[in-house]
PDB file of C-alpha atoms in Angstrom:
ATOM      1  CA  MET B   1       5.620 -18.478   6.833  1.00 50.00           C
ATOM      2  CA  ARG B   2       8.685 -18.447   4.609  1.00 47.00           C
ATOM      3  CA  THR B   3       8.745 -21.404   2.295  1.00 44.00           C
ATOM      4  CA  SER B   4      11.262 -23.330   0.322  1.00 37.00           C
ATOM      5  CA  GLY B   5       8.640 -25.211  -1.585  1.00 42.00           C
ATOM      6  CA  ASN B   6       7.808 -24.793  -5.262  1.00 39.00           C
ATOM      7  CA  SER B   7       4.860 -22.808  -6.555  1.00 38.00           C
ATOM      8  CA  PRO B   8       1.598 -24.806  -6.942  1.00 39.00           C
ATOM      9  CA  HIS B   9       1.877 -24.045 -10.638  1.00 38.00           C
ATOM     10  CA  PRO B  10       4.620 -26.334 -11.930  1.00 34.00           C
ATOM     11  CA  ALA B  11       7.098 -24.511 -14.115  1.00 34.00           C
ATOM     12  CA  GLY B  12      10.392 -26.038 -13.206  1.00 34.00           C
ATOM     13  CA  PRO B  13      12.440 -26.247 -10.013  1.00 36.00           C
ATOM     14  CA  ALA B  14      12.654 -23.321  -7.620  1.00 35.00           C
ATOM     15  CA  SER B  15      15.911 -21.446  -7.367  1.00 36.00           C
ATOM     16  CA  PRO B  16      17.734 -22.426  -4.176  1.00 37.00           C
ATOM     17  CA  LEU B  17      19.224 -18.936  -4.029  1.00 38.00           C
ATOM     18  CA  HIS B  18      15.859 -17.462  -3.079  1.00 39.00           C
ATOM     19  CA  ASP B  19      14.399 -20.295  -1.056  1.00 43.00           C
ATOM     20  CA  PHE B  20      15.085 -18.647   2.321  1.00 46.00           C
ATOM     21  CA  THR B  21      13.226 -15.469   1.451  1.00 71.00           C
ATOM     22  CA  ARG B  22      10.235 -16.778  -0.483  1.00 89.00           C
ATOM     23  CA  LEU B  23       6.849 -15.926   0.953  1.00 94.00           C
ATOM     24  CA  THR B  24       3.507 -17.594   1.433  1.00 95.00           C
ATOM     25  CA  VAL B  25       0.449 -15.662   0.120  1.00 96.00           C
ATOM     26  CA  ALA B  26      -3.193 -16.347   1.049  1.00 96.00           C
ATOM     27  CA  LEU B  27      -5.450 -15.614  -1.893  1.00 95.00           C
ATOM     28  CA  ALA B  28      -9.069 -14.695  -1.156  1.00 95.00           C
ATOM     29  CA  CYS B  29     -11.157 -14.263  -4.306  1.00 95.00           C
ATOM     30  CA  ALA B  30     -14.496 -12.805  -3.290  1.00 93.00           C
ATOM     31  CA  ASP B  31     -15.648 -12.392  -6.913  1.00 88.00           C
ATOM     32  CA  GLY B  32     -14.643 -14.726  -9.726  1.00 84.00           C
ATOM     33  CA  ASP B  33     -11.450 -16.683 -10.157  1.00 87.00           C
ATOM     34  CA  TRP B  34      -7.855 -15.676  -9.660  1.00 91.00           C
ATOM     35  CA  PRO B  35      -6.767 -14.295 -13.080  1.00 89.00           C
ATOM     36  CA  HIS B  36      -3.010 -15.056 -12.787  1.00 90.00           C
ATOM     37  CA  ALA B  37      -3.039 -18.826 -13.122  1.00 86.00           C
ATOM     38  CA  GLY B  38       0.797 -19.001 -13.435  1.00 89.00           C
ATOM     39  CA  TRP B  39       1.509 -16.873 -10.379  1.00 94.00           C
ATOM     40  CA  PRO B  40       3.738 -17.279  -8.503  1.00 94.00           C
ATOM     41  CA  ALA B  41       6.137 -18.772 -11.043  1.00 93.00           C
ATOM     42  CA  ALA B  42       8.585 -21.421  -9.721  1.00 91.00           C
ATOM     43  CA  ASP B  43      11.425 -18.933 -10.130  1.00 92.00           C
ATOM     44  CA  ASP B  44       9.673 -15.995  -8.504  1.00 92.00           C
ATOM     45  CA  PRO B  45      12.364 -14.412  -6.274  1.00 90.00           C
ATOM     46  CA  TYR B  46       9.907 -13.328  -3.587  1.00 91.00           C
ATOM     47  CA  VAL B  47       6.785 -15.509  -3.506  1.00 94.00           C
ATOM     48  CA  GLY B  48       7.115 -19.237  -3.081  1.00 93.00           C
ATOM     49  CA  ARG B  49       3.544 -20.366  -2.606  1.00 92.00           C
ATOM     50  CA  ALA B  50       0.005 -19.067  -2.990  1.00 94.00           C
ATOM     51  CA  VAL B  51      -2.846 -20.754  -1.133  1.00 93.00           C
ATOM     52  CA  GLN B  52      -6.358 -20.012  -2.389  1.00 93.00           C
ATOM     53  CA  LEU B  53      -8.903 -19.709   0.385  1.00 93.00           C
ATOM     54  CA  GLU B  54     -12.559 -20.845   0.303  1.00 90.00           C
ATOM     55  CA  ARG B  55     -15.386 -18.963   2.051  1.00 88.00           C
ATOM     56  CA  PRO B  56     -15.432 -18.108   4.869  1.00 88.00           C
ATOM     57  CA  PHE B  57     -12.072 -16.444   4.266  1.00 92.00           C
ATOM     58  CA  LEU B  58     -10.201 -17.630   7.425  1.00 92.00           C
ATOM     59  CA  VAL B  59      -6.621 -16.690   6.807  1.00 91.00           C
ATOM     60  CA  PRO B  60      -4.112 -19.226   8.207  1.00 87.00           C
ATOM     61  CA  ALA B  61      -1.653 -17.895  10.740  1.00 82.00           C
ATOM     62  CA  GLY B  62       1.270 -19.076   8.592  1.00 87.00           C
ATOM     63  CA  ALA B  63       0.428 -16.629   5.729  1.00 93.00           C
ATOM     64  CA  ASP B  64       2.915 -13.797   5.240  1.00 95.00           C
ATOM     65  CA  VAL B  65       0.533 -11.599   3.137  1.00 96.00           C
ATOM     66  CA  VAL B  66      -3.151 -11.734   2.195  1.00 96.00           C
ATOM     67  CA  VAL B  67      -4.237 -10.783  -1.356  1.00 97.00           C
ATOM     68  CA  LEU B  68      -7.953 -10.055  -1.644  1.00 96.00           C
ATOM     69  CA  ARG B  69      -9.466  -9.940  -5.155  1.00 96.00           C
ATOM     70  CA  CYS B  70     -12.978  -8.454  -5.218  1.00 95.00           C
ATOM     71  CA  ASP B  71     -15.365  -6.171  -7.022  1.00 95.00           C
ATOM     72  CA  GLU B  72     -16.412  -4.187  -3.947  1.00 95.00           C
ATOM     73  CA  PRO B  73     -13.412  -3.849  -1.591  1.00 95.00           C
ATOM     74  CA  LEU B  74     -15.238  -2.110   1.240  1.00 92.00           C
ATOM     75  CA  ASP B  75     -17.786  -4.914   1.417  1.00 92.00           C
ATOM     76  CA  ALA B  76     -15.292  -7.755   0.852  1.00 93.00           C
ATOM     77  CA  LEU B  77     -12.916  -6.567   3.540  1.00 92.00           C
ATOM     78  CA  GLY B  78     -15.582  -7.447   6.112  1.00 89.00           C
ATOM     79  CA  GLU B  79     -15.433 -11.097   5.022  1.00 89.00           C
ATOM     80  CA  LEU B  80     -11.799 -11.610   5.913  1.00 90.00           C
ATOM     81  CA  GLN B  81     -10.908 -13.274   9.179  1.00 90.00           C
ATOM     82  CA  VAL B  82      -7.253 -12.395   9.532  1.00 87.00           C
ATOM     83  CA  ALA B  83      -4.937 -12.186  12.523  1.00 86.00           C
ATOM     84  CA  PRO B  84      -3.554  -8.681  13.360  1.00 85.00           C
ATOM     85  CA  GLY B  85      -0.191  -7.948  11.798  1.00 86.00           C
ATOM     86  CA  ILE B  86      -0.657  -9.874   8.562  1.00 92.00           C
ATOM     87  CA  PRO B  87      -0.493  -7.250   5.695  1.00 93.00           C
ATOM     88  CA  LEU B  88      -3.155  -7.059   3.073  1.00 95.00           C
ATOM     89  CA  ILE B  89      -3.255  -6.129  -0.608  1.00 96.00           C
ATOM     90  CA  VAL B  90      -6.536  -5.456  -2.443  1.00 96.00           C
ATOM     91  CA  VAL B  91      -6.895  -6.238  -6.171  1.00 96.00           C
ATOM     92  CA  SER B  92     -10.034  -4.754  -7.653  1.00 96.00           C
ATOM     93  CA  GLY B  93     -11.475  -3.097 -10.730  1.00 95.00           C
ATOM     94  CA  ARG B  94     -12.718  -0.200  -8.690  1.00 95.00           C
ATOM     95  CA  ARG B  95     -10.582   2.918  -9.050  1.00 92.00           C
ATOM     96  CA  ASP B  96     -12.850   5.683  -7.651  1.00 92.00           C
ATOM     97  CA  THR B  97     -11.261   8.037  -5.168  1.00 89.00           C
ATOM     98  CA  GLU B  98     -13.403   7.209  -2.120  1.00 89.00           C
ATOM     99  CA  THR B  99     -12.814   3.492  -2.414  1.00 93.00           C
ATOM    100  CA  VAL B 100      -9.071   3.772  -2.903  1.00 91.00           C
ATOM    101  CA  VAL B 101      -8.701   6.318  -0.118  1.00 87.00           C
ATOM    102  CA  GLU B 102     -10.663   4.226   2.353  1.00 90.00           C
ATOM    103  CA  VAL B 103      -8.797   1.018   1.564  1.00 91.00           C
ATOM    104  CA  PHE B 104      -5.479   2.905   1.862  1.00 87.00           C
ATOM    105  CA  ARG B 105      -6.585   4.423   5.176  1.00 83.00           C
ATOM    106  CA  ARG B 106      -7.107   0.899   6.472  1.00 87.00           C
ATOM    107  CA  GLY B 107      -3.493   0.160   5.694  1.00 85.00           C
ATOM    108  CA  ALA B 108      -3.968  -2.101   2.698  1.00 91.00           C
ATOM    109  CA  GLY B 109      -2.136  -1.943  -0.613  1.00 91.00           C
ATOM    110  CA  TYR B 110      -4.300  -1.431  -3.729  1.00 94.00           C
ATOM    111  CA  LEU B 111      -3.728  -2.771  -7.250  1.00 95.00           C
ATOM    112  CA  VAL B 112      -6.315  -1.906  -9.931  1.00 95.00           C
ATOM    113  CA  GLU B 113      -7.216  -4.709 -12.277  1.00 93.00           C
ATOM    114  CA  GLY B 114      -5.465  -4.292 -15.649  1.00 90.00           C
ATOM    115  CA  ASP B 115      -3.096  -1.743 -14.065  1.00 90.00           C
ATOM    116  CA  HIS B 116      -0.444  -4.140 -12.761  1.00 90.00           C
ATOM    117  CA  CYS B 117       1.613  -7.135 -13.820  1.00 90.00           C
ATOM    118  CA  THR B 118       2.629 -10.271 -11.860  1.00 92.00           C
ATOM    119  CA  CYS B 119       6.081  -8.724 -11.277  1.00 91.00           C
ATOM    120  CA  MET B 120       4.420  -5.734  -9.634  1.00 90.00           C
ATOM    121  CA  LEU B 121       2.233  -8.033  -7.577  1.00 93.00           C
ATOM    122  CA  SER B 122       5.262  -9.933  -6.308  1.00 93.00           C
ATOM    123  CA  SER B 123       6.980  -6.653  -5.435  1.00 89.00           C
ATOM    124  CA  ALA B 124       3.883  -5.453  -3.601  1.00 90.00           C
ATOM    125  CA  VAL B 125       3.840  -8.665  -1.601  1.00 93.00           C
ATOM    126  CA  LEU B 126       7.454  -8.252  -0.609  1.00 90.00           C
ATOM    127  CA  GLY B 127       6.937  -4.573   0.236  1.00 85.00           C
ATOM    128  CA  ALA B 128       3.933  -5.365   2.451  1.00 88.00           C
ATOM    129  CA  THR B 129       6.125  -7.573   4.682  1.00 88.00           C
ATOM    130  CA  VAL B 130       8.336  -4.535   5.490  1.00 81.00           C
ATOM    131  CA  GLY B 131       5.483  -2.079   6.058  1.00 78.00           C
ATOM    132  CA  HIS B 132       5.186  -0.565   2.615  1.00 80.00           C
ATOM    133  CA  THR B 133       1.696   0.058   1.293  1.00 82.00           C
ATOM    134  CA  TYR B 134       1.934  -0.476  -2.430  1.00 85.00           C
ATOM    135  CA  LEU B 135      -0.364   1.289  -4.972  1.00 88.00           C
ATOM    136  CA  SER B 136      -0.612   0.670  -8.696  1.00 90.00           C
ATOM    137  CA  PRO B 137      -0.479   3.799 -10.859  1.00 88.00           C
ATOM    138  CA  SER B 138      -4.268   4.150 -11.178  1.00 90.00           C
ATOM    139  CA  ALA B 139      -4.675   3.818  -7.416  1.00 90.00           C
ATOM    140  CA  CYS B 140      -2.042   6.501  -6.941  1.00 87.00           C
ATOM    141  CA  ALA B 141      -3.929   8.745  -9.285  1.00 86.00           C
ATOM    142  CA  ALA B 142      -7.147   8.249  -7.350  1.00 87.00           C
ATOM    143  CA  LEU B 143      -5.449   9.056  -4.077  1.00 82.00           C
ATOM    144  CA  ARG B 144      -4.016  12.280  -5.564  1.00 79.00           C
ATOM    145  CA  GLU B 145      -7.371  13.177  -7.032  1.00 78.00           C
ATOM    146  CA  GLY B 146      -8.872  12.950  -3.543  1.00 71.00           C
ATOM    147  CA  ALA B 147      -6.219  15.286  -2.227  1.00 66.00           C
ATOM    148  CA  ARG B 148      -7.220  17.973  -4.775  1.00 65.00           C
ATOM    149  CA  PHE B 149     -10.610  18.460  -3.018  1.00 58.00           C
ATOM    150  CA  THR B 150      -9.434  19.192   0.472  1.00 54.00           C
ATOM    151  CA  PRO B 151     -10.154  22.823   1.491  1.00 50.00           C
ATOM    152  CA  ALA B 152      -7.197  22.963   3.829  1.00 58.00           C
ATOM    153  CA  VAL B 153      -4.419  23.698   1.283  1.00 63.00           C
ATOM    154  CA  GLU B 154      -2.641  26.213   3.449  1.00 69.00           C
ATOM    155  CA  SER B 155      -2.578  23.872   6.462  1.00 73.00           C
ATOM    156  CA  ILE B 156      -1.206  21.062   4.320  1.00 77.00           C
ATOM    157  CA  GLU B 157       1.542  23.329   2.959  1.00 80.00           C
ATOM    158  CA  ARG B 158       2.434  24.387   6.539  1.00 82.00           C
ATOM    159  CA  LEU B 159       2.865  20.745   7.450  1.00 84.00           C
ATOM    160  CA  ARG B 160       5.007  20.125   4.401  1.00 88.00           C
ATOM    161  CA  GLN B 161       7.263  23.065   5.401  1.00 89.00           C
ATOM    162  CA  LEU B 162       8.321  20.950   8.412  1.00 92.00           C
ATOM    163  CA  LEU B 163      10.367  18.808   6.025  1.00 94.00           C
ATOM    164  CA  SER B 164      13.765  19.490   4.521  1.00 94.00           C
ATOM    165  CA  PRO B 165      14.016  19.680   0.675  1.00 93.00           C
ATOM    166  CA  ARG B 166      15.405  16.142   0.517  1.00 94.00           C
ATOM    167  CA  GLU B 167      12.630  14.848   2.815  1.00 95.00           C
ATOM    168  CA  ARG B 168      10.118  16.438   0.461  1.00 93.00           C
ATOM    169  CA  GLU B 169      11.648  14.550  -2.492  1.00 94.00           C
ATOM    170  CA  VAL B 170      11.406  11.305  -0.481  1.00 94.00           C
ATOM    171  CA  MET B 171       7.764  11.928   0.364  1.00 92.00           C
ATOM    172  CA  GLU B 172       6.880  12.840  -3.238  1.00 89.00           C
ATOM    173  CA  LEU B 173       8.245   9.461  -4.380  1.00 89.00           C
ATOM    174  CA  LEU B 174       6.725   7.537  -1.439  1.00 89.00           C
ATOM    175  CA  SER B 175       3.331   8.926  -2.371  1.00 84.00           C
ATOM    176  CA  THR B 176       3.628   7.449  -5.880  1.00 80.00           C
ATOM    177  CA  GLY B 177       3.873   3.939  -4.476  1.00 77.00           C
ATOM    178  CA  LEU B 178       7.661   3.506  -4.419  1.00 82.00           C
ATOM    179  CA  GLY B 179       9.411   1.752  -1.516  1.00 83.00           C
ATOM    180  CA  ALA B 180      12.643   2.701   0.254  1.00 87.00           C
ATOM    181  CA  ARG B 181      14.872   0.784  -2.179  1.00 87.00           C
ATOM    182  CA  GLU B 182      13.260   2.323  -5.285  1.00 88.00           C
ATOM    183  CA  ILE B 183      13.371   5.814  -3.737  1.00 91.00           C
ATOM    184  CA  GLY B 184      17.066   5.357  -3.032  1.00 92.00           C
ATOM    185  CA  LEU B 185      17.755   4.376  -6.628  1.00 92.00           C
ATOM    186  CA  ARG B 186      15.882   7.440  -7.905  1.00 91.00           C
ATOM    187  CA  LEU B 187      17.636   9.866  -5.478  1.00 94.00           C
ATOM    188  CA  ARG B 188      21.031   8.082  -5.534  1.00 93.00           C
ATOM    189  CA  LEU B 189      20.827   7.381  -1.793  1.00 94.00           C
ATOM    190  CA  SER B 190      21.351   4.203   0.133  1.00 93.00           C
ATOM    191  CA  GLU B 191      18.296   2.303   1.301  1.00 91.00           C
ATOM    192  CA  LYS B 192      19.400   2.895   4.962  1.00 93.00           C
ATOM    193  CA  THR B 193      19.585   6.679   4.344  1.00 95.00           C
ATOM    194  CA  VAL B 194      16.074   6.637   2.867  1.00 94.00           C
ATOM    195  CA  ARG B 195      14.790   4.702   5.858  1.00 92.00           C
ATOM    196  CA  ASN B 196      16.416   7.164   8.224  1.00 94.00           C
ATOM    197  CA  LYS B 197      14.797  10.074   6.375  1.00 95.00           C
ATOM    198  CA  LEU B 198      11.437   8.285   6.511  1.00 94.00           C
ATOM    199  CA  SER B 199      11.781   7.830  10.298  1.00 93.00           C
ATOM    200  CA  SER B 200      12.479  11.580  10.575  1.00 94.00           C
ATOM    201  CA  ILE B 201       9.372  12.389   8.381  1.00 94.00           C
ATOM    202  CA  TYR B 202       7.187  10.106  10.489  1.00 92.00           C
ATOM    203  CA  ALA B 203       8.255  11.869  13.624  1.00 92.00           C
ATOM    204  CA  LYS B 204       7.669  15.389  12.182  1.00 92.00           C
ATOM    205  CA  PHE B 205       4.245  14.301  10.839  1.00 89.00           C
ATOM    206  CA  ASP B 206       3.366  12.372  14.006  1.00 87.00           C
ATOM    207  CA  ALA B 207       2.590   9.470  11.622  1.00 86.00           C
ATOM    208  CA  ARG B 208       2.438   5.821  12.490  1.00 81.00           C
ATOM    209  CA  GLY B 209       4.001   4.660   9.241  1.00 82.00           C
ATOM    210  CA  SER B 210       4.077   5.085   5.495  1.00 84.00           C
ATOM    211  CA  THR B 211       0.297   4.942   5.031  1.00 79.00           C
ATOM    212  CA  ASP B 212      -0.369   7.629   7.606  1.00 81.00           C
ATOM    213  CA  ALA B 213       2.476   9.789   6.321  1.00 87.00           C
ATOM    214  CA  VAL B 214       1.321   9.667   2.687  1.00 86.00           C
ATOM    215  CA  LEU B 215      -2.262  10.504   3.665  1.00 81.00           C
ATOM    216  CA  ARG B 216      -1.032  13.518   5.568  1.00 83.00           C
ATOM    217  CA  TRP B 217       1.372  14.596   2.750  1.00 85.00           C
ATOM    218  CA  LEU B 218      -1.421  14.432   0.164  1.00 79.00           C
ATOM    219  CA  GLY B 219      -4.111  15.795   2.385  1.00 73.00           C
ATOM    220  CA  ALA B 220      -6.222  12.713   1.580  1.00 59.00           C
ATOM    221  CA  ALA B 221      -6.804  11.809   5.267  1.00 53.00           C
ATOM    222  CA  PRO B 222      -9.496  14.467   5.834  1.00 41.00           C
ATOM    223  CA  VAL B 223     -11.255  14.055   2.485  1.00 31.00           C
ATOM    224  CA  LEU B 224     -13.996  11.711   3.725  1.00 31.00           C
ATOM    225  CA  ARG B 225     -14.173  13.436   7.134  1.00 32.00           C
ATOM    226  CA  VAL B 226     -14.672  16.843   5.488  1.00 29.00           C
ATOM    227  CA  ARG B 227     -17.432  15.485   3.255  1.00 30.00           C
ATOM    228  CA  GLU B 228     -19.211  13.892   6.205  1.00 32.00           C
ATOM    229  CA  SER B 229     -19.014  16.887   8.540  1.00 30.00           C
ATOM    230  CA  ALA B 230     -19.195  19.749   5.961  1.00 29.00           C
ATOM    231  CA  LYS B 231     -16.707  21.517   8.191  1.00 32.00           C
ATOM    232  CA  THR B 232     -13.559  23.328   7.179  1.00 31.00           C
ATOM    233  CA  PRO B 233     -10.758  22.440   9.639  1.00 32.00           C
ATOM    234  CA  GLU B 234      -8.959  25.465  11.040  1.00 32.00           C
ATOM    235  CA  SER B 235      -5.811  23.881  12.477  1.00 31.00           C
ATOM    236  CA  ALA B 236      -3.208  21.325  11.436  1.00 31.00           C
ATOM    237  CA  ALA B 237      -4.489  19.094  14.272  1.00 32.00           C
ATOM    238  CA  GLU B 238      -7.969  19.074  12.751  1.00 32.00           C
ATOM    239  CA  VAL B 239      -6.790  18.636   9.183  1.00 30.00           C
ATOM    240  CA  PHE B 240      -4.633  15.667  10.018  1.00 30.00           C
ATOM    241  CA  PRO B 241      -6.450  13.759  12.847  1.00 33.00           C
ATOM    242  CA  HIS B 242      -4.372  10.962  14.378  1.00 31.00           C
ATOM    243  CA  ARG B 243      -5.800   7.697  13.167  1.00 30.00           C
TER     244      ARG B 243
END
């Protein structure tokens, strides 16, 4: 639901320039109150309205993005009643590898408490609407830490060899939480060129989107599977199972 209304936190009139793009966010706070009382600001260029949900967390169909704030993400995710296709961002104090990897595997963005600002939150909301799974710096670090423990380093490198040098640069930046626009600015490429390269990468990786591609690039996809099965995969197909 795109909205032209003002933020529920009065701070002056909304800018008409951004009215047609402003988004509606459903806030589900499983533990405690929402810490950003002034968010979204009336002049936020991306988010026009935030609706705080009560338990049970039944997300209205008109929401563009769901933001779930919780102490234990893997438990709290089960409380959400959300229609397929509505993107999700988790905000939590947990920053351990297994929690971050599992939330990311489920396709949700992850912002660690104290590791993001409201501007980053608004950018994450916008990115979620175009399929980008946003991670705050600490969440990126946890995901990379998980990748360090996979025993299939050679198989991961063989998969990376499928990419051109420029596609490798794109994937390296994508894995740090940047979207197509930010990657383009870093590499001095147009956003369209970056998206074309991402499409090529997804095809080479047999990935369904950015989340799947990053997990395969980092080798994080098999981390939990390897721990559960105590088995060392012997082929790229085993290392990177299709989700």
